[in-house]
Short mmCIF file of C-alpha atoms in Angstrom, two decimals:
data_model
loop_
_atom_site.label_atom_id
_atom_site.label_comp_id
_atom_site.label_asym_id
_atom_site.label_seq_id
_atom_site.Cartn_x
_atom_site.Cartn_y
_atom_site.Cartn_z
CA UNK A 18 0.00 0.00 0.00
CA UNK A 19 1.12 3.11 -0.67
CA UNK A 20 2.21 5.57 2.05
CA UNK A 21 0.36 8.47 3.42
CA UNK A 22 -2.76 7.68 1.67
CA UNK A 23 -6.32 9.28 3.55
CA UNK A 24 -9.21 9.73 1.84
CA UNK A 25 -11.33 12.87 2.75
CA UNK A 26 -14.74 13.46 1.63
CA UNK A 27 -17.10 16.44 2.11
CA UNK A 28 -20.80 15.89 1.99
CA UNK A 29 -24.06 17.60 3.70
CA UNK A 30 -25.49 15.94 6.50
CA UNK A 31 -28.70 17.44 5.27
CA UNK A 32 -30.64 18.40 1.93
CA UNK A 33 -34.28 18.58 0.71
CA UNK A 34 -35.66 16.06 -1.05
CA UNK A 35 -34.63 16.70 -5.23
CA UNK A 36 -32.15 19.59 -4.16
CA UNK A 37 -28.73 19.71 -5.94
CA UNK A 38 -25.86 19.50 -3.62
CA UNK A 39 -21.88 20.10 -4.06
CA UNK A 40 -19.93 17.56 -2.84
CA UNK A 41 -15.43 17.89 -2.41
CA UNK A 42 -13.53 15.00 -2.03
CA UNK A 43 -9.45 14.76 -1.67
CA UNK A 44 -7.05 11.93 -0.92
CA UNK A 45 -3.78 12.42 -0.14
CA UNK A 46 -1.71 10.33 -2.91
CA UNK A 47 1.44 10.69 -4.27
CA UNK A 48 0.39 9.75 -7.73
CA UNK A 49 4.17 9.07 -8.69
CA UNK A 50 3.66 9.20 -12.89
CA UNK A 51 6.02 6.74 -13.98
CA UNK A 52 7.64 9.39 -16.33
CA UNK A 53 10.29 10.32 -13.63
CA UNK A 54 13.50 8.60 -12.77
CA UNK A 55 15.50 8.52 -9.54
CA UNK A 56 18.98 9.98 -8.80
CA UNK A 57 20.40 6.35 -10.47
CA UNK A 58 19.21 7.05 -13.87
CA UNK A 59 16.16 4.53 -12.94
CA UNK A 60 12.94 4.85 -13.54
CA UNK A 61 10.49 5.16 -10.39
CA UNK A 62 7.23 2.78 -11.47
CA UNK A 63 4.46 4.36 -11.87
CA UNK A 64 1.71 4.07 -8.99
CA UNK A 65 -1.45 6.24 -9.05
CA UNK A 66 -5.04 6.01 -8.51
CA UNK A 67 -6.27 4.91 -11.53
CA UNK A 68 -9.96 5.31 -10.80
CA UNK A 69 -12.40 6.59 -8.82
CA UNK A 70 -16.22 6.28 -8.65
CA UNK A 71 -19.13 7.50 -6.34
CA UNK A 72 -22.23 5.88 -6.16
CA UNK A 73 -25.58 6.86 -4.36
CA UNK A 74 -27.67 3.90 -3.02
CA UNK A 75 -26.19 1.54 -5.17
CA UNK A 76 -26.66 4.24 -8.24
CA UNK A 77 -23.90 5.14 -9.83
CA UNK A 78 -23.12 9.39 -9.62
CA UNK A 79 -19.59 9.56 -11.11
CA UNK A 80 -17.16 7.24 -12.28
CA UNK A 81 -13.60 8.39 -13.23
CA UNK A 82 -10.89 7.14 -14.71
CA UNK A 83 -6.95 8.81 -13.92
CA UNK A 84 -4.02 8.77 -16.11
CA UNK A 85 -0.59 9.98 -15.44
CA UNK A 86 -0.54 13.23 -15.87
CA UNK A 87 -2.93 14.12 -12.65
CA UNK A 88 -1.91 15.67 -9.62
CA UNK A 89 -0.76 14.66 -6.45
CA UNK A 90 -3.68 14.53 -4.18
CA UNK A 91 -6.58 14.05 -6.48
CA UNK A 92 -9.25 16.90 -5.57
CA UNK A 93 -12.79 16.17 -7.47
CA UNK A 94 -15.21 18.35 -6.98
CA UNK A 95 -19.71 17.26 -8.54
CA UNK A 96 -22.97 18.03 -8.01
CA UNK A 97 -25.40 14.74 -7.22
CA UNK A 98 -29.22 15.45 -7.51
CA UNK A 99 -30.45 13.54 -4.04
CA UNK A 100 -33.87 12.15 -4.56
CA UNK A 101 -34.19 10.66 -0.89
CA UNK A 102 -32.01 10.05 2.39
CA UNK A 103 -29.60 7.44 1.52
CA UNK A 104 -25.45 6.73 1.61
CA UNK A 105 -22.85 8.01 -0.90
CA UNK A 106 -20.04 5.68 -1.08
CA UNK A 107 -17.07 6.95 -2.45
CA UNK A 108 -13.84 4.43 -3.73
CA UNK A 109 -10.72 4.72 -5.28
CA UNK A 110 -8.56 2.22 -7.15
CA UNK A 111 -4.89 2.37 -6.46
CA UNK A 112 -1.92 0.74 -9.25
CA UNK A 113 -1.23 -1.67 -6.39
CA UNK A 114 -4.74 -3.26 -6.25
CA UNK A 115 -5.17 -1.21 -3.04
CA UNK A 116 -9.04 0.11 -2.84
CA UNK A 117 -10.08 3.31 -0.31
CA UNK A 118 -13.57 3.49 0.17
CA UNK A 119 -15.22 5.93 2.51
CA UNK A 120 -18.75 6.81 2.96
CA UNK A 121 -21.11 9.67 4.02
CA UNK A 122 -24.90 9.41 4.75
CA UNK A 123 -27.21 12.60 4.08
CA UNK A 124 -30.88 13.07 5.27
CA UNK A 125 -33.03 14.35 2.58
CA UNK A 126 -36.74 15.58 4.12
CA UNK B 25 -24.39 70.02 -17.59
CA UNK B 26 -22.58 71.78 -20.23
CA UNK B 27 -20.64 69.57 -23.10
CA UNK B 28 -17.35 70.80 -21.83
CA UNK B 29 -17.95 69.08 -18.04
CA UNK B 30 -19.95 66.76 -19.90
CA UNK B 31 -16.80 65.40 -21.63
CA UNK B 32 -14.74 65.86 -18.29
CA UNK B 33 -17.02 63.95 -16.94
CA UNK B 34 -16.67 60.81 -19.46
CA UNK B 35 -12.76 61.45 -19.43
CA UNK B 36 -13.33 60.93 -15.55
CA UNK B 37 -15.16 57.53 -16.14
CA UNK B 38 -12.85 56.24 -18.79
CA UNK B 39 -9.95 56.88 -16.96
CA UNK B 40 -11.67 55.03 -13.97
CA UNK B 41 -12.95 52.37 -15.41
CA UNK B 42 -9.16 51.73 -17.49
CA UNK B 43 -7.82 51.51 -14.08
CA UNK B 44 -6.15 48.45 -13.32
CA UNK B 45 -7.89 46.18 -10.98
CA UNK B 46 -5.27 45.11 -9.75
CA UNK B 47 -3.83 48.91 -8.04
CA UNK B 48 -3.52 47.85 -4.28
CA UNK B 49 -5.42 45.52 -2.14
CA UNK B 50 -8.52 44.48 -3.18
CA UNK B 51 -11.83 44.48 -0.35
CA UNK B 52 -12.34 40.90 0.19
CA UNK B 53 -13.27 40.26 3.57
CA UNK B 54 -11.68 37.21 4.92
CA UNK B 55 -13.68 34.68 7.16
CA UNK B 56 -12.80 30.95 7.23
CA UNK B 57 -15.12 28.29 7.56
CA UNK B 58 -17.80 30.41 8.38
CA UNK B 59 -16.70 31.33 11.76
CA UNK B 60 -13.11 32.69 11.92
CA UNK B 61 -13.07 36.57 10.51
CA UNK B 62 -9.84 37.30 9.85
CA UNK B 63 -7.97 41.16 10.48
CA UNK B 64 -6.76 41.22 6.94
CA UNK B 65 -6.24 45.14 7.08
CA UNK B 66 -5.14 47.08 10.05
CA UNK B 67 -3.58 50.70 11.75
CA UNK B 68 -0.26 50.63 11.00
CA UNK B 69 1.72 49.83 14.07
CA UNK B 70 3.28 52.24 15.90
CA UNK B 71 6.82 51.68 15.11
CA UNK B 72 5.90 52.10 11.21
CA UNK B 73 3.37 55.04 11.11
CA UNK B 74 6.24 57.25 9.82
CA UNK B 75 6.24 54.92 6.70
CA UNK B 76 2.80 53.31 6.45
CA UNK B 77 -0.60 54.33 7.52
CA UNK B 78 -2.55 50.49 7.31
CA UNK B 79 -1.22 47.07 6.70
CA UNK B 80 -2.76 44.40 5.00
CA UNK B 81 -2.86 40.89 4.61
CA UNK B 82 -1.23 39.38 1.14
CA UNK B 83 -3.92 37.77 1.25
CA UNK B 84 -6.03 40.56 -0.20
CA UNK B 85 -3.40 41.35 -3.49
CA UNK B 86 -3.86 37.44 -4.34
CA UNK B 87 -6.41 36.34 -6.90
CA UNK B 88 -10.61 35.39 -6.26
CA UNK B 89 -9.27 31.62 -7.03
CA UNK B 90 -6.30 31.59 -4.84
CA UNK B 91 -8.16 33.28 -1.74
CA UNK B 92 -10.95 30.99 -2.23
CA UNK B 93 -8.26 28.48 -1.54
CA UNK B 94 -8.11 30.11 2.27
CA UNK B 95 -11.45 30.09 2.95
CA UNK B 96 -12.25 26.87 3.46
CA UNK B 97 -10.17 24.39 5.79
CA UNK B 98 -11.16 21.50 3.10
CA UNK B 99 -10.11 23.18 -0.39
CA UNK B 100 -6.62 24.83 2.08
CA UNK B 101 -4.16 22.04 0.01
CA UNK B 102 -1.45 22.98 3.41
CA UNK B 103 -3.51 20.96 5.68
CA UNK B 104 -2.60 17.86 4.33
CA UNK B 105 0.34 18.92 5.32
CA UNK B 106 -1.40 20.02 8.85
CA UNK B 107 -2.55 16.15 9.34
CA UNK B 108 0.80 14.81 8.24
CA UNK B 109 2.17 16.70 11.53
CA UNK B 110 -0.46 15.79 13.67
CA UNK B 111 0.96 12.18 13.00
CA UNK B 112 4.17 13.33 13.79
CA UNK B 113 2.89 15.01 17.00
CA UNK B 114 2.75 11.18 18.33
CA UNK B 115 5.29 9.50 16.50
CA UNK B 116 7.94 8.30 18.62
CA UNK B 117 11.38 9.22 17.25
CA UNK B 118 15.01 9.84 18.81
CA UNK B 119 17.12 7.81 21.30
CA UNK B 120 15.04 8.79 24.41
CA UNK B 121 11.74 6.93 22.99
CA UNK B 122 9.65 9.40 23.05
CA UNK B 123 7.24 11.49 20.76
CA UNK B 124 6.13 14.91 21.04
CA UNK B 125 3.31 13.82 22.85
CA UNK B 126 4.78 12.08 25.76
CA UNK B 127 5.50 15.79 27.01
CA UNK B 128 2.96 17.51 25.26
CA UNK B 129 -0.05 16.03 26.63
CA UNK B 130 -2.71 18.31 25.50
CA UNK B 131 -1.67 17.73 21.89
CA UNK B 132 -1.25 21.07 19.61
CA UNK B 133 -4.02 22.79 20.90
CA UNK B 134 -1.82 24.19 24.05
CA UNK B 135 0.33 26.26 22.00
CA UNK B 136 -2.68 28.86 21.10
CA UNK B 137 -0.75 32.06 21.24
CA UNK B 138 2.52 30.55 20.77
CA UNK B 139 3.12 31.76 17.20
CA UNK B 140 2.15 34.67 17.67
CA UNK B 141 4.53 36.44 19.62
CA UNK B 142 7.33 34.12 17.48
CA UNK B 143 10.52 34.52 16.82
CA UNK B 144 10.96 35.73 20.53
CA UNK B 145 14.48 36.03 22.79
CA UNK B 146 14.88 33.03 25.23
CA UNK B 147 18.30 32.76 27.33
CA UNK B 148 19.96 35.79 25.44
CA UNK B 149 19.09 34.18 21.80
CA UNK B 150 16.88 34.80 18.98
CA UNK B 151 14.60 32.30 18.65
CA UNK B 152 12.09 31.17 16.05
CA UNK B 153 9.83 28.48 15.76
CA UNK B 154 12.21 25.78 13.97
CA UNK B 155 15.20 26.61 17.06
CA UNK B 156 12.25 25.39 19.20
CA UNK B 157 11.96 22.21 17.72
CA UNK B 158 14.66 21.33 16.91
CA UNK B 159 15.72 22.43 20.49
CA UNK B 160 13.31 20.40 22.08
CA UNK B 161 14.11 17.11 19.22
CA UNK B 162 17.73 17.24 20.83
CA UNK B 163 17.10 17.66 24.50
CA UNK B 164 13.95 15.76 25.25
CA UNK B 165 13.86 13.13 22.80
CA UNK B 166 17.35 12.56 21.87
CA UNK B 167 16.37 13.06 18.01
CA UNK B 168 18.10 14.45 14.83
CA UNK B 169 17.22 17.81 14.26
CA UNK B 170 15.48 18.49 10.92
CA UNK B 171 16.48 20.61 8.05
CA UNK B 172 14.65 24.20 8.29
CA UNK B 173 12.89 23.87 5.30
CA UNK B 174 12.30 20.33 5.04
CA UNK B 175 8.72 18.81 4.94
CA UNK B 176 8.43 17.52 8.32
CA UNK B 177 9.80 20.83 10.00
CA UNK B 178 7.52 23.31 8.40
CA UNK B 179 4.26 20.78 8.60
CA UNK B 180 4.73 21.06 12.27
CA UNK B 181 5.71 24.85 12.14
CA UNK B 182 2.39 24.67 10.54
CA UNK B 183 0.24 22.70 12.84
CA UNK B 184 2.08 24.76 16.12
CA UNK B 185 1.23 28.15 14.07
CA UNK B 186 -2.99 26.95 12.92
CA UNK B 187 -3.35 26.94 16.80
CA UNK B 188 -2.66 30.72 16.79
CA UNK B 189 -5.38 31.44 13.45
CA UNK B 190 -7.28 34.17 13.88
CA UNK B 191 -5.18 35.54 17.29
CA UNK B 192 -3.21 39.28 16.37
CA UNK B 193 0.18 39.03 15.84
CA UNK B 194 2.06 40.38 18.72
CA UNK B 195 6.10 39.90 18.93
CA UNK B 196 7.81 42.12 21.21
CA UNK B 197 10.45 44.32 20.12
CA UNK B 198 11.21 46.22 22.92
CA UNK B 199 14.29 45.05 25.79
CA UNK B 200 16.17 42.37 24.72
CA UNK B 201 15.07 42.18 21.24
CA UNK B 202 15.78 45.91 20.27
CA UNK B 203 19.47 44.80 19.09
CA UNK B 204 17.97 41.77 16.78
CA UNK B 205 14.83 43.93 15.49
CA UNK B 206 17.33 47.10 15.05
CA UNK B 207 19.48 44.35 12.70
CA UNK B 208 16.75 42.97 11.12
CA UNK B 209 14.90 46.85 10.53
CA UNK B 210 18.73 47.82 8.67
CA UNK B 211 18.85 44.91 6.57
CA UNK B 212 14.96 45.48 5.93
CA UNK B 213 16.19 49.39 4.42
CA UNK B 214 19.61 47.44 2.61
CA UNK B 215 19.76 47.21 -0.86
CA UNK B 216 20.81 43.91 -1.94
CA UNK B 217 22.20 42.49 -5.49
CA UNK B 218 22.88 43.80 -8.96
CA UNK B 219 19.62 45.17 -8.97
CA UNK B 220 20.18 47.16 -5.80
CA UNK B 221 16.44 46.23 -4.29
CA UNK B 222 15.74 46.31 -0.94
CA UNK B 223 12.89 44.51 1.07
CA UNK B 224 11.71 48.10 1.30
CA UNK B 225 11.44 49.35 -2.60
CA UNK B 226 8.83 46.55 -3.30
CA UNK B 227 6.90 46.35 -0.47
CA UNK B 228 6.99 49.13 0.96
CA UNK B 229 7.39 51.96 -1.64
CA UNK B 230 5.61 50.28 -4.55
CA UNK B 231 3.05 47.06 -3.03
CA UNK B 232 0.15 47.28 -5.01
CA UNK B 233 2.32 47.34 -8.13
CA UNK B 234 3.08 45.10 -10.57
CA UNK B 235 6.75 43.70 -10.83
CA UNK B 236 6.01 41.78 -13.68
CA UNK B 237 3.32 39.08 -13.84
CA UNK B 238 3.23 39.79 -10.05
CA UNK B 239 1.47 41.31 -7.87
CA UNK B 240 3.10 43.15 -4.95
CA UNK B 241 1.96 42.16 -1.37
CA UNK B 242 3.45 44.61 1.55
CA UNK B 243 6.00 41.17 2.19
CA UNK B 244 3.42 40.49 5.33
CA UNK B 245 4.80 37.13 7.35
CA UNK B 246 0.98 36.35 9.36
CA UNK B 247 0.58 33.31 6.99
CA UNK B 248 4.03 31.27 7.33
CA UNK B 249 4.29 28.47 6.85
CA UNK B 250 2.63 29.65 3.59
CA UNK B 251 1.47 26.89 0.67
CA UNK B 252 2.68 28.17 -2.60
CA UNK B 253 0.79 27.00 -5.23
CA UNK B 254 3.94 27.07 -7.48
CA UNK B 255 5.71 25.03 -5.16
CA UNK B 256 2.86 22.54 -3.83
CA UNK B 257 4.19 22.70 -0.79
CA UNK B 258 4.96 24.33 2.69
CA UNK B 259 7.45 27.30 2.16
CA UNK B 260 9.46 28.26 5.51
CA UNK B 261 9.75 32.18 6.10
CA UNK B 262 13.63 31.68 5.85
CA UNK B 263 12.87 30.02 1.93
CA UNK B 264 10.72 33.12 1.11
CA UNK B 265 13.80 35.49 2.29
CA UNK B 266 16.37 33.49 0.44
CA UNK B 267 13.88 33.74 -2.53
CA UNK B 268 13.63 37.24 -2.50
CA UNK B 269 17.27 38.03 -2.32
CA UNK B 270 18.45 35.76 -5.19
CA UNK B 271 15.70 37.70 -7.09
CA UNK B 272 17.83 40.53 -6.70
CA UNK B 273 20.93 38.56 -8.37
CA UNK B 274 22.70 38.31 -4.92
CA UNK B 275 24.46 36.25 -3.01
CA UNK B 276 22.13 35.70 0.13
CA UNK B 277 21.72 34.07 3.22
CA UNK B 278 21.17 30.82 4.76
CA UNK B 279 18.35 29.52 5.83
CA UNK B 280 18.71 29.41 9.98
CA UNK B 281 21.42 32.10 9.53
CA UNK B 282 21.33 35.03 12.19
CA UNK B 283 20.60 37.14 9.84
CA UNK B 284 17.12 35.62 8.58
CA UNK B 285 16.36 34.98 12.05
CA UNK B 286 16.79 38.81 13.15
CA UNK B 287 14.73 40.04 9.74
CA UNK B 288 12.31 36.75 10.53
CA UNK B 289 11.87 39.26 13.68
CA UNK B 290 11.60 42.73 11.89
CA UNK B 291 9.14 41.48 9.41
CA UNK B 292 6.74 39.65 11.52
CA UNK B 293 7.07 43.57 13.93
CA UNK B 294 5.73 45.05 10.54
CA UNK B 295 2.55 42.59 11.17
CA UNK B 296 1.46 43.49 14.54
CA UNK B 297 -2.11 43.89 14.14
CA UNK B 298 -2.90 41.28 11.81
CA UNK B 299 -4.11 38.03 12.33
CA UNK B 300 -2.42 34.86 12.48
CA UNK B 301 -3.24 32.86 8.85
CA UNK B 302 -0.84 29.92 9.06
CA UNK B 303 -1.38 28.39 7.09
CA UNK B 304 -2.25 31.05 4.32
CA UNK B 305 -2.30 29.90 0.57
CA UNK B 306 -0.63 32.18 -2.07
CA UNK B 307 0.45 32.05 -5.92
#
């Protein structure tokens, strides 16, 4: 697993029912590109986050896929429509088969 | 209205409305999360009212983008850096076994008010927040001191300094600092390099300006460590400094020199008033 790595996810706790809401998430990743090489002349392997999806009861709200040239610590910022109070479950895909997930629940009324 | 005031009066307009937007601080107000207002624009204090009427933040000569950055803890990319240090805070390291916490209790949270009134004279010395650490590294855990501007030093400068947010800054420059600030105010007034600048022709004479593609702050320290957007990362006071003196093609200082720590102390004078940003975001 790759060091340092904490996911961090900003979501309402509360909404009306059919509102729009903004939600921020950020993990800390190094996202190392595999275009640089150490102080040997070596290349460093790549290892980044390669993906990453949200989903809202089981729906799917955004699904992403990262490629080398991203930054370190991945920021995405959306707007979900929430129909009703439910979960948003967020997960990223790491190079190394490594998956983060974190979730948030939100009361719509 | 006659057509001659007529036309003076569009003259008037144009030349208002061709003025740059970007001619001195802009009138953001600066509150973070919702519940800390920040003193981004103050009197003058007293030891610089012959030179300056109010200081302000650099906060307020940065972009609507970048100070968005500020205003909320989650978009702030330094406190990554923040949590990295509150690891630290409890990892054990050194000879002696211990961690930051095993004297430090209370966590971070104790130091409110320590940054502040930083750098500060303690047993006849000058003393700024990285002597402190490293200080305390050596003597109570038996640890290798870290470099000044090195990742783990200014994450914790960092952490110590967001415990301070929103407080004035208040370093004393009377007793036994008066020899270090009177050092630091002369180097402040030297002009350095080929280009013969000192600290004072930019930001004192001419903030508000543009050198360039920038645009001039009044060189205000209240949000070291700062995150530089240029940099991605934490950028020391000492670093800034260094970076402005090279810009002036000369040969400068070390970081952790005397000389940076007595200017460290002059500076952060010239921001009495102000609050406390650590950490602040800028270009």
């Amino acid at each position: 697993m790759a060091s340092g790595v904490k996911p961090r996810v900003k979501v309402p706790k509360k909404a009306s029912a059919g509102d729009t809401i903004t939600i921020k998430t950020l993990i800390s990743h190094k996202m190392e590109s595999g275009q640089r090489k150490d102080k040997s002349g070596n290349v460093i392997p790549r290892s980044i986050i390669n993906r990453f999806t949200c989903e809202f009861n089981g729906e799917t709200v955004i699904d992403v896929n990262i490629e080398p040239a991203i930054s370190t610590n991945p920021f995405f910022e959306f707007e979900a429509k929430v129909p009703e109070s439910g979960e948003f479950v967020f997960t990223w895909y790491d190079d190394d088969g490594d998956v983060y997930t974190t979730s948030k629940k939100i009361e719509a009324s | 209205m006659n057509a001659a005031k007529k036309l003076a009066s569009a003259c008037a307009l144009a030349a208002f409305v061709t003025t740059p937007a970007l001619a001195g601080p802009d009138d953001d107000n600066l509150m973070i999360n919702d519940e800390i207002n920040m003193v981004t624009e103050t009197a003058a204090p007293a030891h610089l009212q012959d030179v300056l009427d109010t200081i302000y933040s650099g906060w307020r000569f940065r972009t609507d983008e970048t100070q968005a950055l500020q205003i909320d803890d989650f978009e702030n990319p330094a406190m990554i850096f923040v949590d990295q240090a509150l690891d630290l805070f409890n990892t054990v390291d050194g000879t002696e076994g211990k961690s930051c916490a095993s004297c430090h209790e209370n966590g971070p949270e104790q130091f409110a008010g320590l940054s502040a009134s930083m750098p500060k004279v303690i047993d006849g010395k000058l003393t700024t927040m990285e002597d402190l650490l490293n200080g305390h590294r050596a003597a109570a855990m038996g640890a290798e001191p870290w470099k000044w501007s090195g990742a783990n030093m200014q994450a914790m400068v960092a952490l110590i300094g967001l415990q301070s947010r929103g407080m004035p800054m208040d370093v004393a420059i009377d007793g036994e600092a008066a020899p270090f600030w009177e050092k630091g105010k002369e180097m402040y007034y030297t002009r350095y390099g080929q280009l013969e600048l000192s600290c004072a022709n930019c930001h004192e004479d001419s903030y508000g300006m543009m050198i360039r593609a920038d645009h001039l702050s009044q060189g205000q320290i209240n949000g070291f460590p700062t995150y530089r957007l240029k940099q991605a990362k934490l950028i020391s006071r000492h670093n800034r400094f260094r970076g402005c003196i090279r810009d002036t093609r000369a040969h400068t200082f070390a970081e952790g020199s005397d000389e940076f720590r007595a200017l460290e102390l002059y500076v952060a004078s010239r921001s009495n008033g102000l609050s406390v940003e650590t950490p602040a975001v800028r270009q």
